[in-house]
XYZ file of C-alpha atoms in Angstrom:
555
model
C -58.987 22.355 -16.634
C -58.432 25.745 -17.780
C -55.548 26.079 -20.136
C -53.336 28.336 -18.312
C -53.330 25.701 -15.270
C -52.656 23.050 -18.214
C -49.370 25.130 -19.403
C -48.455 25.653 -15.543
C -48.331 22.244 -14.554
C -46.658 21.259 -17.262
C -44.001 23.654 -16.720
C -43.855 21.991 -13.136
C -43.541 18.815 -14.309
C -40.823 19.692 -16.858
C -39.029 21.860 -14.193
C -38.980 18.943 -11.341
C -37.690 16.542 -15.138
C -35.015 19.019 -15.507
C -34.088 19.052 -11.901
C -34.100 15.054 -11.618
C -31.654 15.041 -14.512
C -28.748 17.578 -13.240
C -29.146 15.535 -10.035
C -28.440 12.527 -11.636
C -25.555 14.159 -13.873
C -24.253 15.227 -10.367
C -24.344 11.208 -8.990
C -21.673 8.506 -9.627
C -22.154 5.031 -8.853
C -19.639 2.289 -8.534
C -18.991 -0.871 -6.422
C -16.268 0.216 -4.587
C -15.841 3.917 -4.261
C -12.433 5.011 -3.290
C -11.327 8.030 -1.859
C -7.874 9.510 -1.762
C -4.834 9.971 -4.118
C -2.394 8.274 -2.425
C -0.670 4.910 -3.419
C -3.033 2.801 -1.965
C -5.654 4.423 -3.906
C -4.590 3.335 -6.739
C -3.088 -0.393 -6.032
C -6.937 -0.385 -4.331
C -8.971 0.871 -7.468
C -6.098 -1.443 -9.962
C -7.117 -4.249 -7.365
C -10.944 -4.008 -7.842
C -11.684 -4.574 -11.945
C -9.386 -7.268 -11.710
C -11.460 -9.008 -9.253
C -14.838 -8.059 -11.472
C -16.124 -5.025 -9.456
C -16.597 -1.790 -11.260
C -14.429 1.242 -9.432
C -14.293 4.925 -9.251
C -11.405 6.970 -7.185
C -12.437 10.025 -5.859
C -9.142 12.280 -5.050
C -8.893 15.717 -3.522
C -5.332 15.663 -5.351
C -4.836 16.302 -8.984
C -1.520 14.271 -9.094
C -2.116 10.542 -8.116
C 0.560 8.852 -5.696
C 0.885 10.828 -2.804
C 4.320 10.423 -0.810
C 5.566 7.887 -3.519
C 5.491 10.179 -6.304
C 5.859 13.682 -3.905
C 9.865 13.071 -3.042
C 9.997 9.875 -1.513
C 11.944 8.329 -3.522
C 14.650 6.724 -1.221
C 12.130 4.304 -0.746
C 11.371 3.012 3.258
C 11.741 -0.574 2.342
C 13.039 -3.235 5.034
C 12.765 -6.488 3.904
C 12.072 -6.348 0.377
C 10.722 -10.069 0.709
C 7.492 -8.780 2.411
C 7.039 -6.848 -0.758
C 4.339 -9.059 -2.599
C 1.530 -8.257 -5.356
C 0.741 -5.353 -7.363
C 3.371 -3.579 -4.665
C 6.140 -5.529 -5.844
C 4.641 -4.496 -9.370
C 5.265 -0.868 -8.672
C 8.661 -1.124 -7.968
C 9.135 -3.512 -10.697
C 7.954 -1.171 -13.368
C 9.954 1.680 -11.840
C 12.971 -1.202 -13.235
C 12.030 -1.542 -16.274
C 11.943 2.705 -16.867
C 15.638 2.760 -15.410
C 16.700 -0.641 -17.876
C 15.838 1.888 -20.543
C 18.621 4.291 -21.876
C 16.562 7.201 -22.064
C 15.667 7.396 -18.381
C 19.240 8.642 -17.990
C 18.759 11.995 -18.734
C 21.324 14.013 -16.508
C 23.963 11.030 -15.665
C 25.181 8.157 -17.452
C 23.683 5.046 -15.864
C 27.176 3.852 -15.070
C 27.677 7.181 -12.854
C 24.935 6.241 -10.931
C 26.024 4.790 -6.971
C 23.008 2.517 -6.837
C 22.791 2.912 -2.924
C 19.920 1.352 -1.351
C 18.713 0.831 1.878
C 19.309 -2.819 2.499
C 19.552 -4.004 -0.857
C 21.304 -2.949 -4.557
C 18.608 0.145 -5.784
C 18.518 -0.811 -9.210
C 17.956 -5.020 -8.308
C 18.501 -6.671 -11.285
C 18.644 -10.104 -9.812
C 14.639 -9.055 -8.026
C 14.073 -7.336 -11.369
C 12.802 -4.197 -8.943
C 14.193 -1.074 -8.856
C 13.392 0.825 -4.647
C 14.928 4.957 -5.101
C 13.325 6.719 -8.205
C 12.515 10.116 -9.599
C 9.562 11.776 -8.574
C 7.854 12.132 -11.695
C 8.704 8.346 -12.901
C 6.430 7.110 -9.862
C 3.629 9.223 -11.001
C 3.951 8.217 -14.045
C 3.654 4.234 -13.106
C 0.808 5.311 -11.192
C -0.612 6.767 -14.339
C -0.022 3.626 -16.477
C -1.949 1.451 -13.932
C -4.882 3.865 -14.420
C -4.630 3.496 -17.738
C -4.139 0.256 -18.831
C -7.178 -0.684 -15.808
C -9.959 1.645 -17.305
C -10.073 3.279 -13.919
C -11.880 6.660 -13.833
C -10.732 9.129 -11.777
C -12.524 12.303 -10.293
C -9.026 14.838 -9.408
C -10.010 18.023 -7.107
C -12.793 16.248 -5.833
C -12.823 17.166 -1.924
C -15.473 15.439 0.614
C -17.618 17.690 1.953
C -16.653 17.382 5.368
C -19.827 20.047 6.716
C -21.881 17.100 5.289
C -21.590 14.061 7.004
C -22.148 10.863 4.633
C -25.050 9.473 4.296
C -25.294 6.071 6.620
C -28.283 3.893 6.531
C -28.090 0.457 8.417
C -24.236 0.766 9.751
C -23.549 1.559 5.943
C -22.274 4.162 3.836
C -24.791 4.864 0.981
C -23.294 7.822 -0.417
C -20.809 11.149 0.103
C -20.533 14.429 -1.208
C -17.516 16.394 -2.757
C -17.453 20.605 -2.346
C -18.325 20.757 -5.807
C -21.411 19.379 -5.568
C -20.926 15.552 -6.661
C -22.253 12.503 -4.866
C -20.633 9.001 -4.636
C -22.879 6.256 -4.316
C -21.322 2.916 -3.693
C -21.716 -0.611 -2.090
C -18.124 -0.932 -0.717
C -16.274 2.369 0.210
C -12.329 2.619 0.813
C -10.574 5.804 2.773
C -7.108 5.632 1.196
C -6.346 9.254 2.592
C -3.841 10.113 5.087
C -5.940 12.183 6.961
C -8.885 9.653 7.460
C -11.916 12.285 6.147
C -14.342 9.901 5.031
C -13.931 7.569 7.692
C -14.484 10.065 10.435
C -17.567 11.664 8.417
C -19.256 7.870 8.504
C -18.701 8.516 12.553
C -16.066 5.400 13.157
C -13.854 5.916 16.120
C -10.302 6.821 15.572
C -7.787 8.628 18.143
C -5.140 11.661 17.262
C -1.896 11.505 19.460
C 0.414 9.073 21.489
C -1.178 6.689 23.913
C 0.274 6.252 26.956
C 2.410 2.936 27.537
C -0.046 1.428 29.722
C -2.588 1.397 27.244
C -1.374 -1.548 25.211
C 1.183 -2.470 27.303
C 3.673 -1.272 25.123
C 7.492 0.745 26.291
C 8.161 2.753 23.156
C 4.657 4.668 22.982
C 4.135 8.173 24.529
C 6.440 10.766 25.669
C 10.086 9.296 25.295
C 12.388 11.776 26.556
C 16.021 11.133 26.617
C 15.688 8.711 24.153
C 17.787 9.547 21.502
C 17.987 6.964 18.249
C 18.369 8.375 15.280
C 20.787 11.214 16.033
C 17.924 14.277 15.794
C 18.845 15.333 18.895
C 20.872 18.243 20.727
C 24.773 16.779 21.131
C 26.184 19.510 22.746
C 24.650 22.062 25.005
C 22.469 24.820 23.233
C 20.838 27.592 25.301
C 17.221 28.006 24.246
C 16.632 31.947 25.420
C 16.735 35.083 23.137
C 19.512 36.501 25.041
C 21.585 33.666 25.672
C 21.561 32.597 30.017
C 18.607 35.000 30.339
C 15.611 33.114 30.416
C 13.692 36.574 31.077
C 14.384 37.253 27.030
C 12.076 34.588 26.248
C 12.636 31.798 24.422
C 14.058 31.278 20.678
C 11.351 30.274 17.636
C 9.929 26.570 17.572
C 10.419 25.624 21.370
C 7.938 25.078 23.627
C 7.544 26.253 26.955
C 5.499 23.853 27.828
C 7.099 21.498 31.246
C 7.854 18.038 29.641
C 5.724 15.500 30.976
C 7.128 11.812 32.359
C 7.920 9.117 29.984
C 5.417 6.843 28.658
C 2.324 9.633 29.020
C 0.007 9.929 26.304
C -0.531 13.313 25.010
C -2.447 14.908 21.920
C 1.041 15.422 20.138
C 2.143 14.320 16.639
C 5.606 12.623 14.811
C 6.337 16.327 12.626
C 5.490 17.006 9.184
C 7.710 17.522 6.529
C 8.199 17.983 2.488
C 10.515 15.253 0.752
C 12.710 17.567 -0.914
C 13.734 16.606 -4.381
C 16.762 18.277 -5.199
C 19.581 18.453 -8.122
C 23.075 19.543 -8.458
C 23.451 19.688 -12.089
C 23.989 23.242 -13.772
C 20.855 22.852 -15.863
C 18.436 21.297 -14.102
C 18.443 22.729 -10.718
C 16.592 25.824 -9.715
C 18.630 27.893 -6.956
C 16.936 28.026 -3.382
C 14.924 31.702 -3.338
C 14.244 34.122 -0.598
C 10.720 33.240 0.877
C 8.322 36.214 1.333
C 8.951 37.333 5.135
C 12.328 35.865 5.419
C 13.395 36.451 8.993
C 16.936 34.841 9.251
C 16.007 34.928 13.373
C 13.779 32.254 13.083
C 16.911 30.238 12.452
C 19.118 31.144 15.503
C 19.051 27.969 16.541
C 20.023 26.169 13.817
C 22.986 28.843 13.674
C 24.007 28.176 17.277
C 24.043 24.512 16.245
C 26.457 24.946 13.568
C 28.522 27.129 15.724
C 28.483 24.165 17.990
C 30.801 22.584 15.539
C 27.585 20.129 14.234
C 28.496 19.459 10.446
C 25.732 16.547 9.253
C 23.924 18.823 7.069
C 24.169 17.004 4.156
C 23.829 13.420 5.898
C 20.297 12.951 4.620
C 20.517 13.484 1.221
C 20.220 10.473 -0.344
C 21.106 9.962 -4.001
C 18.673 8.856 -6.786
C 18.938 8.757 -10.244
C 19.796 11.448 -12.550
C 21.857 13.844 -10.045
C 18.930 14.210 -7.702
C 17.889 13.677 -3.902
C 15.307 12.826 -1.425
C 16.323 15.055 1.141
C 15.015 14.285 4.140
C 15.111 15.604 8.209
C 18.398 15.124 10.071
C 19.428 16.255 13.175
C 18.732 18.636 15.815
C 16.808 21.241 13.665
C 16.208 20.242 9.952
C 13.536 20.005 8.207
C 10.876 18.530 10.164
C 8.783 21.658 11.627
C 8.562 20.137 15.040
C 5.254 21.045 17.147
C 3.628 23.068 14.362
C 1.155 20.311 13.216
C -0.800 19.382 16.498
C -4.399 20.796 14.468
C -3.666 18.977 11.077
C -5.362 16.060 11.419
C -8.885 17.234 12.427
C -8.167 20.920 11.131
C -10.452 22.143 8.404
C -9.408 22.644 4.878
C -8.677 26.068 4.513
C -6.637 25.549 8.089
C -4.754 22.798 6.696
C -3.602 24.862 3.893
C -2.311 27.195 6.429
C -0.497 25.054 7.989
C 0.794 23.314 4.786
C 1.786 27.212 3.522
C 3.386 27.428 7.072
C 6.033 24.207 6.510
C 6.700 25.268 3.280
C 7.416 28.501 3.764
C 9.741 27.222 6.927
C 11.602 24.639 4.906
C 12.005 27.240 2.233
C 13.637 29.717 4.891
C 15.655 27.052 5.842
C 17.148 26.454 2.698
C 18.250 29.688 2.056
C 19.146 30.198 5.499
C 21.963 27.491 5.029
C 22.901 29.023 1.535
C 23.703 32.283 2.452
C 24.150 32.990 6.602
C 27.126 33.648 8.075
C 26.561 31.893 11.022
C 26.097 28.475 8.654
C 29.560 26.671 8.401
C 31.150 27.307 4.803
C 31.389 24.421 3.706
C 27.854 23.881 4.252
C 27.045 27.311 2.509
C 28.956 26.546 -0.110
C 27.629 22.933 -0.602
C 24.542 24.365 -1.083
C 25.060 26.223 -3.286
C 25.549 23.550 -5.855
C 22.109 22.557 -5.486
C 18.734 23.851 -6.536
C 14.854 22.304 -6.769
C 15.093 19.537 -9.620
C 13.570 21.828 -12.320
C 12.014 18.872 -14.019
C 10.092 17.715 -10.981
C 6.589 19.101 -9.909
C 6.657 22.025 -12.461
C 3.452 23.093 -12.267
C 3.934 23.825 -8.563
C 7.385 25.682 -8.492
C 8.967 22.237 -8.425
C 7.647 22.260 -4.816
C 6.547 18.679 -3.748
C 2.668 18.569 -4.124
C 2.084 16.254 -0.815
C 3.213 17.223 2.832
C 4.350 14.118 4.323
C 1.543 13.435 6.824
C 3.716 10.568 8.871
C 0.316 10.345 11.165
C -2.977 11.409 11.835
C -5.837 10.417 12.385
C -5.553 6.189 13.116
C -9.097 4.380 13.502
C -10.001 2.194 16.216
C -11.055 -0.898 14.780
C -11.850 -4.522 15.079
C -7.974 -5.000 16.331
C -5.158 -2.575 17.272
C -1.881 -3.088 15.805
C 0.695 -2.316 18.609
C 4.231 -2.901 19.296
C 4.031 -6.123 20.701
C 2.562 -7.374 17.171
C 5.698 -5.423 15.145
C 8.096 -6.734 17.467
C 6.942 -10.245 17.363
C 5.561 -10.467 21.257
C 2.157 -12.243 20.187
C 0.535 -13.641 17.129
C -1.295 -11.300 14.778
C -4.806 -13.100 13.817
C -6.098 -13.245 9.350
C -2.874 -11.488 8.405
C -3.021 -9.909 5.124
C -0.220 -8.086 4.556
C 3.413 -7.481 5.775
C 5.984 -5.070 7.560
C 9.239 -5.195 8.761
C 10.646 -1.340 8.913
C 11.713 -0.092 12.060
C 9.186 1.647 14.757
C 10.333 5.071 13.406
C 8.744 8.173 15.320
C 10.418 11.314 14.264
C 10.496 14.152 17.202
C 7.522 15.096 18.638
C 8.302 18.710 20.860
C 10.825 20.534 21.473
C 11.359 21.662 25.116
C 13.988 23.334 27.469
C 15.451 20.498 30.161
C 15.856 21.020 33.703
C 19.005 22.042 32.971
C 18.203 24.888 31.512
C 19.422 23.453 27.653
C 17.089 23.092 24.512
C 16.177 19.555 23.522
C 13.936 17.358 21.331
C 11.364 14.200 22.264
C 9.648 11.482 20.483
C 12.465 10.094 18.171
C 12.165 6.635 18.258
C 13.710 3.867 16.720
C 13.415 0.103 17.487
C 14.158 -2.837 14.834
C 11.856 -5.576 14.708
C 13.433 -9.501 14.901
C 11.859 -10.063 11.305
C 8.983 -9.533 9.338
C 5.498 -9.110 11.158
C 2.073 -9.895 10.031
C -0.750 -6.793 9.598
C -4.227 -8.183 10.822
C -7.093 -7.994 8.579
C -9.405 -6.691 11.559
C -7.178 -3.921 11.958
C -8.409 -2.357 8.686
C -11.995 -2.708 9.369
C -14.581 -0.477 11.420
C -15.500 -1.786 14.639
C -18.814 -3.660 13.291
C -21.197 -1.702 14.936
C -20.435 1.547 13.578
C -19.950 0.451 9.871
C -20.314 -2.148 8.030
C -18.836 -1.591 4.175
C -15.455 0.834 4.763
C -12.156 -0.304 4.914
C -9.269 1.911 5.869
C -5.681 1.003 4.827
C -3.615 4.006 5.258
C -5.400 5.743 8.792
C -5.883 1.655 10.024
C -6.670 0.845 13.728
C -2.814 0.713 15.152
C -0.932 2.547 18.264
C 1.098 5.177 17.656
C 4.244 3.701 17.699
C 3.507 0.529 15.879
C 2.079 3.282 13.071
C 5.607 4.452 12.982
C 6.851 1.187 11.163
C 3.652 0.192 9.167
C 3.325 3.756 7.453
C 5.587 3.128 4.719
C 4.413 3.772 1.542
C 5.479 0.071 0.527
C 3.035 -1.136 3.177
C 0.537 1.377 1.841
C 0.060 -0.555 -1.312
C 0.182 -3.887 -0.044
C -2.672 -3.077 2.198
C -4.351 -1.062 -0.694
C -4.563 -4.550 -2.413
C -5.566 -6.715 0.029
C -8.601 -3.910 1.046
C -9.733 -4.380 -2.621
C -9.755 -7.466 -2.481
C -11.707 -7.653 0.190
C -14.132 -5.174 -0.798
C -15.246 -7.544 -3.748
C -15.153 -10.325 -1.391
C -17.576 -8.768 0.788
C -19.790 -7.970 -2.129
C -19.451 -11.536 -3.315
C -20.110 -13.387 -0.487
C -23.190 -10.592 0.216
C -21.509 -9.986 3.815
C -20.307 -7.006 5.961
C -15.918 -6.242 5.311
C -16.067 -7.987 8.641
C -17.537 -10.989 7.678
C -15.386 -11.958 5.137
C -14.471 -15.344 4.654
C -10.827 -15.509 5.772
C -9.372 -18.552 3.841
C -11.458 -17.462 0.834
C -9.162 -13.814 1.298
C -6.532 -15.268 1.827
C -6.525 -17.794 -0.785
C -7.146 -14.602 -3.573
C -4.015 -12.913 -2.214
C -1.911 -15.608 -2.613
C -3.084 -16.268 -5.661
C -2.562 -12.499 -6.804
C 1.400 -13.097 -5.321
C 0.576 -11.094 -1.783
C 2.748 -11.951 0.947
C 1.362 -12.518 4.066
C 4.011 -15.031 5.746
C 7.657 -15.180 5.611
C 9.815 -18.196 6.448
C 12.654 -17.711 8.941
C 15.336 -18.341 6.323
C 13.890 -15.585 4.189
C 15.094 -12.869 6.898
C 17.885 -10.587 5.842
């Protein structure tokens, strides 16, 4: 061989060597590979080394917590006795921080109301504390990290163009935009979008179902039924020019015809942020004039007020340190009903539209009730005592990093959670984990009734009897489609029984018991759906899950 064609091959062989080895830099292998920032992320990856498997989360979010460390911090709790395992942890921590003197920054500790919902928030006899700071969640989140060895890939975003690889009914690997690839035995979609569960093809739905579906009366349209109070009181004409319905109608109604109760339809709960807030002089940062303020796009929150409405401050509920979790309330609040229909299947660069779009409403709104005439003055001046916390979320204009996505995408799985298992009507089969908040849809559309008078569907609120049991098969594929993913935030459930089990609570207790069945899978060298049962639910007793509640335990 001639020497040149020596020196050429070798340069082939040394390219292809070169090649092989940024491929390889570009592959992670674990386990269990997780993907998602939320809470259940990381009660899922804290979950896994302790039961021996290795673990790697892959998150499209740089901060780690989602809702819980985002502004929800008036925690959705119900009975605090379904609260078991490295949950319960959580909330314990967040217990310890407030036991400590510093943590009381901008209040004394003995200023502080200690308002829960149900229970004392700062629970000294249950050692847990339930309504914290933002950026004390994030940073128990952190600790668990830490102290678990877990290793975390932040801006990592599936590539959602590239669906991931399936061999055999399995997941072998996925794909982040930046060029990364996951390789693991077990995956877990701990997003609240459902991404990497729809890219492995597993059947999900978007929307409401309609009641006959699963035989259920709260699912579907629900007009006229008004629980919560977010709802027109009095009489508010929807047109431009008011009792001209030729001047079209005012911003955020639909002129859609409402459809008859108990129809399914591709609609949504609405979106919101979890406003963190602060009335003290030097930590709040005064409400600013969005880009493209249009105080018109509020006309009907001013005819409200003019209506003689005055709940405006209703939802802000206190935690520590001269902050709030403000939250929707009312007619027209917060919650940018209608505008989220696309989200859950929407592309990236369309959900950050969208995302832009909320903010940039909730931002109008704010100053809209801080400086309009047409805003009672008591309100106005209300709010102007308040501000953004300046010491939450500074990196992002102490904006809250995570929309609260209340639904989206929900699988279809093994079993369907529905109303009739949250309110008790039939047994749930291999429960795992526990709920007990009420079947809470926030509005849905807003429409103009046959009466010619604006008005809002889809707010829903029904209390369970007690405590209900989440099925194991409800967090699994259906078997034939995959065989190694486990969902516990977009699980198989109706629409209204997702309205009580998507509390964050619930998130993590479901993020354990996923975990733990992820390495039980792998241990028993089965499919998720396979698992042994009493072996599963042996561990989670063991680990202090809750999974049953006696009668006597029910507040």
């Amino acid at each position: 061989m001639k020497r040149a064609s020596k020196i050429f091959i070798l340069l082939l062989i040394l390219a292809f060597s070169f090649l092989s080895c940024n491929k390889d830099k570009n592959t992670f292998n674990a386990d269990v590979i997780i993907y998602g920032g939320t809470s259940a992320a990381v009660i899922s990856a804290v979950e896994t080394p302790q039961s021996g498997k290795s673990v790697v989360i892959v998150s499209p979010d740089k901060h780690l917590g989602g809702l819980s460390s985002s502004g929800l911090g008036f925690t959705d709790t119900g009975n605090k006795e379904a609260i078991g395992g490295l949950a319960r942890d959580f909330y314990h921590r967040i217990w310890l921080h407030y036991n400590d003197s510093p943590a009381w920054k901008w209040q004394k500790h003995s200023e502080y109301g200690n308002k829960g919902q149900g229970t004392p928030a700062l629970d000294g006899e249950n050692r847990t504390m339930w309504i914290f700071e933002p950026h004390v969640a994030e940073q128990v989140f952190e600790d668990f990290i830490k102290e678990n060895n877990i290793t975390v890939y932040r801006d990592e975003w599936l590539d959602r163009k590239k669906e991931a690889v399936i061999k055999d009914k399995k997941i072998v690997s996925f794909t982040t935009l930046s060029g990364k690839t996951f390789k693991g035995k077990v995956f877990i979609d701990a997003t609240y979008e459902g991404d990497l569960m729809a890219a492995a093809g597993v059947s999900y739905t978007v929307g409401r179902e309609a009641c006959s579906q699963y035989d259920e009366q709260w699912n579907g349209v629900q007009a006229g039924v008004f629980h919560h109070g977010h709802y027109f009181k009095t009489a508010i004409d929807p047109y431009v020019i008011p009792g001209d319905s030729t001047s079209g109608l005012l911003p955020y109604i639909s002129g859609d015809p409402i459809q008859p109760n108990c129809s399914g339809d591709h609609k949504i709960q609405a979106y919101c942020f979890r406003l963190c807030m602060s009335n003290h002089l030097d930590n709040r940062v005064p409400f600013e004039k969005p880009a493209g303020y249009d105080p018109k796009r509020y006309e009907l929150l001013g005819r409200v007020f003019e209506s003689g409405w005055n709940e405006w401050f209703d939802k802000f509920d206190v935690i520590p340190n001269r902050k709030t979790d403000t939250n929707n309330h009312g007619p027209f609040s917060s919650d940018y009903i209608g505008m989220n229909y696309d989200y859950p299947e929407a592309s990236y660069t369309h959900r950050k539209e969208i995302l832009e779009e909320h903010k940039n409403y909730q931002k109008g709104l704010l100053y809209f009730a801080s400086t309009d005439p047409r805003v009672l003055r008591q309100v106005r001046d209300g709010m102007q005592q308040w501000g953004l916390a300046k010491d939450e979320f500074p990196d992002n204009g102490n904006w809250p990093y995570q929309l609260y996505i209340r639904e989206a995408r929900r699988m279809i799985g093994e079993y369907v959670m529905t109303e009739n298992d949250v309110l008790g009507k039939r047994p749930v089969p291999d429960p795992v984990g526990m709920g007990s908040y009420t079947l809470d849809s926030h509005n849905s559309q807003r429409y103009v009734t046959s009466e010619g008078h604006v008005q809002n569907e889809g707010d829903v609120g029904v209390h369970p009897p007690r405590p209900y049991q989440i099925a194991y098969q409800s967090l699994v594929p259906k078997e034939e489609e995959c065989t190694n993913l486990l969902v516990p935030i977009c699980l198989s459930s109706s629409h209204i029984a997702y309205g009580s089990i998507r509390m964050e609570p619930v998130f993590m207790v479901l993020g354990q018991s996923v975990a733990a069945a992820a390495c039980l899978a792998l241990d028993e060298r089965t499919s998720v759906q396979k698992v042994d049962y009493s072996n599963l639910s042996r561990k989670l007793k063991e680990k202090g899950q809750v999974t049953e509640i006696s009668k006597d335990m029910v507040n």
